[in-house]
Amino acid sequence: MGGVLLYLSSGVLYAWKEYSSVSETRSSTLSELHRAIGYGGFIHNFKNYVLRKDTTLLQELGEDLEQSSRVINKYSDLDLNAEELSALSVISGTLSQYKENVEVATEAIHRGESPAEIDRYVRVDDQPALAAFGIMQQQNKQYTESVGQVMQERINQLMNTLLIGLLAMPFVVLAAFHYHRVMNRFVALMIEKRQVERVLEDTAAEVAEVQEKHLAMAYEAHHCELTRVPNRKAFMKKGQQILDDVASKSKCLTVLFVDVDDFKAINDNFGHEAGDLVLVEVANRLTVALREGDFVARIGGDEFAMIVQCPESGANSQRLAERLLDVMNQSYEHLAEGLSVSCSVGGAVFPEEGEDLAALIRVADERMYRVKKSGKNGVFLHES
């Protein structure tokens, strides 16, 4: 409400200032024009100055006419109607003629001509200018009355709005009071909501942290910390799942045991750090050799186990194991200068040589040790 009153008040004040400025300009201009062309004005003194042959007064008259022309130019900048513009044009033309006559009369006086001779060719009909001046006075009066009526209407509007504002003030105060209560309650609810959100966010973060730790613990529990491949526990669990799936589809499966030959000598001759690098390299090569459905794990010290699925019986298992041995026997010089590594591989084929994982592991482990006893760096899958 206060804003509306302020807006209306400023509008009335602005209109009043504008009206006052325009009215002042109109009044000063009409006064100047009256001084120029009104009865008793200085253009009526023109003939007297000519008769008296007073060039000084004529010069002053010319300056007065110049001043009147400037006033007319200022007046023409106002928002005038068509009648005012037409009247102003007539007055301006009359003043221009008088300015020319002042110059002509002054020159004639200097030439010694008589007043009667001068009067013949400097006559000016000033009646149209007087009539135009009357029109401008009438138009100015109408303007003043019109603007006064508009100003009165604006003041009445302001007073009516003020009255309505005073009558509505109790309701505004009551509404503001209830609005304040509602906003306080709203702010309190928003604070409570944010507190609940923070609790939920903290809880979610804690749950995520617990889940992450659980996943990390589960991963560590089923993977070798050094080589990052699955450990013996994971091999037994995953191996049994693969075995059950293969059995249901009547397919072939081979369990391979891979043991690094003379691993103790590697540690003794090249250091335990080099030995760790060998285990990591062996794990990487076995992982790269995996096909879809195969599985590799480190089941202890320098021993690795693989489950290899084959589409037919164990006929292809021997060739697969030999290719794997070739991969394992490739150079290890990049790990340590002079380092040479070989592996012994033993295997068992499902279902011919065992119907459960434990039996297959036992057979593969025995055959791997038989390879070691017979010279190492070899493969043993089938009894000859």
Coordinates of C-alpha atoms in Angstrom, one line a residue:
M1 CA 0.0 0.0 0.0
G2 CA 2.8 2.4 0.9
G3 CA 4.4 1.7 -2.5
V4 CA 1.2 2.5 -4.3
L5 CA 0.9 5.8 -2.4
L6 CA 4.5 6.7 -3.1
Y7 CA 4.0 5.9 -6.8
L8 CA 0.9 8.1 -7.1
S9 CA 2.5 10.9 -5.1
S10 CA 5.6 10.9 -7.2
G11 CA 3.5 10.9 -10.4
V12 CA 1.5 13.9 -9.2
L13 CA 4.6 15.8 -8.1
Y14 CA 6.3 15.1 -11.5
A15 CA 3.2 16.2 -13.4
W16 CA 3.0 19.4 -11.3
K17 CA 6.7 20.2 -11.9
E18 CA 6.2 19.7 -15.7
Y19 CA 3.1 21.8 -15.7
S20 CA 4.8 24.6 -13.8
S21 CA 7.7 24.6 -16.1
V22 CA 5.6 24.7 -19.3
S23 CA 3.2 27.3 -17.8
E24 CA 6.2 29.5 -16.8
T25 CA 7.6 29.3 -20.4
R26 CA 4.2 30.1 -21.9
S27 CA 3.6 33.0 -19.6
S28 CA 7.1 34.6 -20.1
T29 CA 6.7 34.1 -23.9
L30 CA 3.3 35.8 -24.0
S31 CA 4.7 38.7 -21.9
E32 CA 7.6 39.1 -24.3
L33 CA 5.2 39.0 -27.3
H34 CA 2.9 41.5 -25.7
R35 CA 5.9 43.8 -25.2
A36 CA 6.7 43.4 -28.9
I37 CA 3.4 43.6 -30.7
G38 CA 0.8 44.5 -28.1
Y39 CA -0.7 47.9 -27.8
G40 CA 2.0 50.2 -26.6
G41 CA 4.7 47.7 -27.5
F42 CA 7.9 48.6 -29.1
I43 CA 6.9 47.9 -32.7
H44 CA 4.3 50.7 -32.3
N45 CA 7.1 53.0 -31.5
F46 CA 8.7 52.3 -34.9
K47 CA 6.9 55.2 -36.6
N48 CA 7.8 57.6 -33.8
Y49 CA 11.5 56.7 -34.0
V50 CA 11.3 57.2 -37.8
L51 CA 9.6 60.6 -37.5
R52 CA 12.2 61.6 -34.9
K53 CA 15.0 60.2 -37.2
D54 CA 16.5 58.6 -34.1
T55 CA 18.8 55.9 -35.3
T56 CA 19.9 55.0 -31.8
L57 CA 16.4 54.1 -30.7
L58 CA 15.9 52.2 -34.0
Q59 CA 19.0 50.2 -33.2
E60 CA 17.7 49.4 -29.8
L61 CA 14.4 48.4 -31.4
G62 CA 16.2 46.0 -33.7
E63 CA 17.8 44.4 -30.7
D64 CA 14.4 44.1 -29.0
L65 CA 13.0 42.4 -32.1
E66 CA 16.0 40.0 -32.1
Q67 CA 15.2 39.1 -28.5
S68 CA 11.5 38.5 -29.3
S69 CA 12.6 36.2 -32.2
R70 CA 14.6 34.1 -29.7
V71 CA 11.6 33.9 -27.4
I72 CA 9.4 32.7 -30.3
N73 CA 12.0 30.0 -31.1
K74 CA 11.9 28.8 -27.5
Y75 CA 8.1 28.8 -27.4
S76 CA 8.0 26.7 -30.6
D77 CA 9.8 23.9 -28.8
L78 CA 6.7 23.4 -26.6
D79 CA 3.9 20.9 -27.5
L80 CA 1.7 23.4 -29.4
N81 CA -1.5 22.7 -31.3
A82 CA -2.1 23.7 -34.9
E83 CA -3.8 27.0 -34.1
E84 CA -0.9 28.1 -31.8
L85 CA 1.7 27.1 -34.4
S86 CA -0.2 29.0 -37.1
A87 CA -0.5 32.1 -34.9
L88 CA 3.2 31.9 -33.9
S89 CA 4.2 31.7 -37.6
V90 CA 2.2 34.9 -38.3
I91 CA 3.8 36.8 -35.4
S92 CA 7.3 35.6 -36.4
G93 CA 6.7 36.8 -39.9
T94 CA 5.6 40.2 -38.7
L95 CA 8.6 40.6 -36.4
S96 CA 10.9 39.6 -39.3
Q97 CA 9.4 42.4 -41.5
Y98 CA 9.9 44.9 -38.7
K99 CA 13.5 43.9 -38.4
E100 CA 14.0 44.5 -42.1
N101 CA 12.2 47.8 -41.9
V102 CA 14.4 48.9 -39.0
E103 CA 17.5 48.3 -41.2
V104 CA 15.9 50.0 -44.2
A105 CA 14.8 53.0 -42.1
T106 CA 18.2 53.4 -40.5
E107 CA 19.9 53.5 -43.9
A108 CA 17.3 56.0 -45.3
I109 CA 17.9 58.3 -42.3
H110 CA 21.6 58.1 -42.9
R111 CA 20.9 59.1 -46.6
G112 CA 19.0 62.1 -45.4
E113 CA 15.5 61.1 -46.6
S114 CA 12.5 62.6 -44.9
P115 CA 10.2 60.7 -42.6
A116 CA 7.4 60.9 -45.2
E117 CA 9.6 59.3 -47.8
I118 CA 10.7 56.6 -45.4
D119 CA 7.1 55.8 -44.3
R120 CA 6.1 55.0 -47.9
Y121 CA 8.2 51.9 -48.3
V122 CA 8.4 50.6 -44.7
R123 CA 4.8 50.2 -43.9
V124 CA 3.8 46.9 -42.2
D125 CA 0.3 45.6 -41.6
D126 CA 0.5 44.5 -37.9
Q127 CA -3.2 43.6 -37.6
P128 CA -2.7 39.9 -38.4
A129 CA 0.0 39.7 -35.8
L130 CA -2.3 41.3 -33.2
A131 CA -5.1 38.8 -34.1
A132 CA -2.6 35.9 -33.8
F133 CA -1.5 37.2 -30.4
G134 CA -5.1 37.1 -29.3
I135 CA -5.4 33.5 -30.5
M136 CA -2.3 32.6 -28.5
Q137 CA -3.7 34.2 -25.4
Q138 CA -7.0 32.3 -25.8
Q139 CA -5.1 29.0 -26.4
N140 CA -2.9 29.5 -23.4
K141 CA -6.0 30.1 -21.2
Q142 CA -7.5 26.8 -22.4
Y143 CA -4.3 25.0 -21.8
T144 CA -4.1 26.3 -18.2
E145 CA -7.7 25.3 -17.5
S146 CA -7.2 21.8 -19.1
V147 CA -4.0 21.0 -17.2
G148 CA -5.6 22.3 -14.0
Q149 CA -8.5 19.9 -14.4
V150 CA -6.0 17.0 -15.0
M151 CA -4.0 17.9 -11.9
Q152 CA -7.2 18.1 -9.9
E153 CA -8.2 14.6 -11.1
R154 CA -4.8 13.2 -10.1
I155 CA -5.0 14.8 -6.7
N156 CA -8.5 13.4 -6.2
Q157 CA -7.2 9.9 -7.3
L158 CA -4.4 10.2 -4.8
M159 CA -6.8 11.2 -2.0
N160 CA -9.1 8.4 -2.8
T161 CA -6.3 5.9 -2.8
L162 CA -5.0 7.3 0.5
L163 CA -8.5 6.9 2.0
I164 CA -8.8 3.3 0.8
G165 CA -5.4 2.6 2.2
L166 CA -6.3 4.0 5.6
L167 CA -9.5 1.9 5.6
A168 CA -7.6 -1.2 4.6
M169 CA -4.7 -0.7 7.0
P170 CA -6.1 -3.0 9.8
F171 CA -6.6 -5.8 7.3
V172 CA -3.1 -5.2 5.9
V173 CA -1.6 -5.4 9.4
L174 CA -3.6 -8.5 10.2
A175 CA -2.5 -10.2 6.9
A176 CA 1.1 -9.2 7.6
F177 CA 0.9 -10.7 11.1
H178 CA -0.4 -14.0 9.7
Y179 CA 2.1 -13.9 6.9
H180 CA 4.9 -13.5 9.4
R181 CA 3.7 -16.5 11.4
V182 CA 3.4 -18.6 8.3
M183 CA 6.9 -17.6 7.1
N184 CA 8.3 -18.4 10.5
R185 CA 6.7 -21.9 10.4
F186 CA 7.9 -22.4 6.8
V187 CA 11.5 -21.5 7.7
A188 CA 11.3 -23.9 10.7
L189 CA 10.1 -26.7 8.5
M190 CA 12.8 -26.0 5.9
I191 CA 15.4 -26.2 8.7
E192 CA 14.0 -29.5 9.9
K193 CA 13.9 -30.8 6.4
R194 CA 17.5 -29.9 5.9
Q195 CA 18.5 -31.5 9.1
V196 CA 16.7 -34.7 8.1
E197 CA 18.4 -34.6 4.7
R198 CA 21.8 -34.2 6.4
V199 CA 21.0 -37.3 8.6
L200 CA 20.0 -39.2 5.5
E201 CA 23.0 -38.1 3.6
D202 CA 25.3 -39.0 6.5
T203 CA 23.6 -42.4 6.8
A204 CA 23.9 -43.1 3.1
A205 CA 27.5 -42.1 3.2
E206 CA 28.1 -44.5 6.1
V207 CA 26.2 -47.3 4.4
A208 CA 28.3 -46.7 1.2
E209 CA 31.5 -46.7 3.2
V210 CA 30.5 -50.0 4.9
Q211 CA 29.6 -51.5 1.6
E212 CA 32.8 -50.4 0.1
K213 CA 34.8 -51.9 3.0
H214 CA 32.8 -55.1 2.8
L215 CA 33.5 -55.4 -0.9
A216 CA 37.2 -54.6 -0.3
M217 CA 37.3 -57.2 2.4
A218 CA 35.5 -59.8 0.2
Y219 CA 37.9 -59.1 -2.6
E220 CA 41.0 -59.4 -0.3
A221 CA 39.5 -62.6 1.2
H222 CA 39.3 -64.2 -2.3
H223 CA 42.4 -62.8 -4.0
C224 CA 46.2 -63.0 -3.7
E225 CA 47.6 -59.8 -2.3
L226 CA 50.8 -60.1 -4.4
T227 CA 49.5 -61.3 -7.8
R228 CA 45.9 -60.0 -7.5
V229 CA 44.6 -63.2 -9.0
P230 CA 42.0 -65.3 -7.1
N231 CA 43.4 -67.4 -4.2
R232 CA 42.8 -71.1 -3.2
K233 CA 39.5 -70.3 -1.4
A234 CA 38.1 -68.6 -4.5
F235 CA 39.4 -71.4 -6.7
M236 CA 37.6 -74.1 -4.7
K237 CA 34.3 -72.1 -4.8
K238 CA 34.4 -71.0 -8.4
G239 CA 35.9 -74.3 -9.6
Q240 CA 33.0 -76.2 -8.2
Q241 CA 30.5 -73.9 -9.9
I242 CA 32.2 -74.4 -13.2
L243 CA 32.4 -78.1 -12.7
D244 CA 28.7 -78.3 -12.0
D245 CA 27.9 -76.3 -15.0
V246 CA 30.1 -78.4 -17.3
A247 CA 28.6 -81.6 -15.9
S248 CA 25.1 -80.4 -16.6
K249 CA 26.1 -79.8 -20.3
S250 CA 28.1 -83.1 -20.6
K251 CA 31.3 -81.2 -21.6
C252 CA 35.0 -81.7 -21.0
L253 CA 37.0 -79.8 -18.3
T254 CA 40.7 -80.0 -17.4
V255 CA 42.3 -79.0 -14.1
L256 CA 46.0 -77.9 -14.5
F257 CA 48.5 -77.4 -11.7
V258 CA 51.4 -75.1 -12.6
D259 CA 54.4 -74.9 -10.3
V260 CA 57.5 -72.7 -10.8
D261 CA 60.6 -74.8 -10.9
D262 CA 63.4 -74.1 -8.4
F263 CA 61.6 -71.1 -7.0
K264 CA 63.7 -71.3 -3.8
A265 CA 66.9 -71.0 -5.9
I266 CA 65.5 -67.9 -7.6
N267 CA 64.9 -66.3 -4.2
D268 CA 68.4 -67.2 -3.0
N269 CA 70.2 -66.1 -6.2
F270 CA 68.2 -63.1 -7.3
G271 CA 66.5 -62.0 -4.1
H272 CA 63.0 -62.2 -2.8
E273 CA 62.0 -59.1 -4.7
A274 CA 62.9 -60.8 -7.9
G275 CA 61.0 -63.9 -6.7
D276 CA 57.9 -61.8 -6.2
L277 CA 58.2 -60.3 -9.7
V278 CA 58.4 -63.9 -11.1
L279 CA 55.2 -64.8 -9.4
V280 CA 53.4 -61.7 -10.6
E281 CA 54.7 -62.3 -14.2
V282 CA 53.6 -66.0 -14.1
A283 CA 50.1 -64.9 -12.9
N284 CA 49.9 -62.3 -15.7
R285 CA 50.9 -64.8 -18.4
L286 CA 48.3 -67.3 -17.1
T287 CA 45.6 -64.6 -17.0
V288 CA 46.4 -63.5 -20.6
A289 CA 46.2 -67.1 -21.7
L290 CA 42.7 -67.5 -20.3
R291 CA 39.7 -68.0 -22.6
E292 CA 36.1 -67.3 -21.9
G293 CA 34.9 -69.7 -19.2
D294 CA 38.5 -70.5 -17.9
F295 CA 39.7 -69.7 -14.4
V296 CA 43.2 -69.2 -12.8
A297 CA 44.2 -68.9 -9.2
R298 CA 47.3 -68.9 -7.0
I299 CA 46.7 -71.7 -4.5
G300 CA 50.0 -71.5 -2.5
G301 CA 53.6 -70.4 -2.6
D302 CA 54.8 -70.9 -6.2
E303 CA 51.8 -73.0 -7.3
F304 CA 49.0 -71.9 -9.6
A305 CA 45.9 -73.8 -10.7
M306 CA 43.7 -73.4 -13.8
I307 CA 40.4 -74.7 -14.9
V308 CA 40.3 -75.0 -18.7
Q309 CA 37.1 -75.9 -20.5
C310 CA 37.5 -77.9 -23.7
P311 CA 34.8 -78.6 -26.2
E312 CA 35.6 -82.3 -26.6
S313 CA 37.2 -85.0 -24.4
G314 CA 40.7 -84.6 -23.0
A315 CA 42.3 -85.2 -26.4
N316 CA 43.0 -81.5 -26.8
S317 CA 44.0 -80.9 -23.2
Q318 CA 47.6 -82.1 -23.8
R319 CA 48.2 -79.7 -26.7
L320 CA 46.6 -76.8 -24.7
A321 CA 48.9 -77.5 -21.7
E322 CA 52.0 -77.7 -23.9
R323 CA 51.2 -74.3 -25.5
L324 CA 50.7 -72.9 -22.0
L325 CA 54.1 -74.2 -21.0
D326 CA 55.7 -72.5 -24.0
V327 CA 54.2 -69.2 -22.9
M328 CA 55.6 -69.8 -19.4
N329 CA 59.1 -70.6 -20.6
Q330 CA 59.5 -67.3 -22.5
S331 CA 62.3 -65.0 -21.4
Y332 CA 62.2 -63.3 -17.9
E333 CA 65.4 -61.3 -18.6
H334 CA 63.4 -58.1 -18.2
L335 CA 62.9 -58.9 -14.5
A336 CA 66.5 -59.6 -13.7
E337 CA 69.6 -60.2 -15.8
G338 CA 70.4 -63.9 -16.2
L339 CA 67.1 -64.9 -14.8
S340 CA 65.6 -68.1 -16.3
V341 CA 62.3 -69.6 -15.3
S342 CA 60.6 -72.9 -16.2
C343 CA 57.4 -74.5 -14.9
S344 CA 56.1 -78.0 -14.3
V345 CA 52.5 -78.7 -15.3
G346 CA 50.2 -81.6 -14.2
G347 CA 46.6 -82.0 -15.2
A348 CA 43.5 -84.1 -14.8
V349 CA 40.5 -84.4 -17.2
F350 CA 36.8 -84.4 -16.1
P351 CA 35.0 -86.7 -16.1
E352 CA 37.4 -89.5 -17.1
E353 CA 39.9 -88.9 -14.2
G354 CA 37.6 -87.6 -11.4
E355 CA 34.0 -86.6 -10.9
D356 CA 34.5 -83.9 -8.3
L357 CA 36.9 -81.0 -7.9
A358 CA 38.9 -82.5 -5.0
A359 CA 39.6 -85.7 -7.0
L360 CA 40.8 -83.7 -10.0
I361 CA 43.0 -81.5 -7.9
R362 CA 44.6 -84.5 -6.3
V363 CA 45.4 -86.2 -9.6
A364 CA 46.7 -82.9 -11.2
D365 CA 48.9 -82.3 -8.1
E366 CA 50.4 -85.8 -8.2
R367 CA 51.2 -85.5 -11.9
M368 CA 52.8 -82.1 -11.5
Y369 CA 55.2 -83.6 -8.8
R370 CA 55.9 -86.5 -11.1
V371 CA 57.0 -84.0 -13.8
K372 CA 59.3 -82.3 -11.2
K373 CA 60.9 -85.7 -10.2
S374 CA 61.4 -86.6 -13.9
G375 CA 63.4 -83.5 -14.7
K376 CA 60.9 -80.5 -14.4
N377 CA 59.9 -78.2 -17.2
G378 CA 57.3 -80.5 -18.7
V379 CA 53.6 -81.5 -18.9
F380 CA 51.9 -84.6 -17.6
L381 CA 48.2 -85.1 -18.3
H382 CA 47.6 -88.8 -19.2
E383 CA 49.0 -92.1 -18.1
S384 CA 50.9 -93.7 -21.0

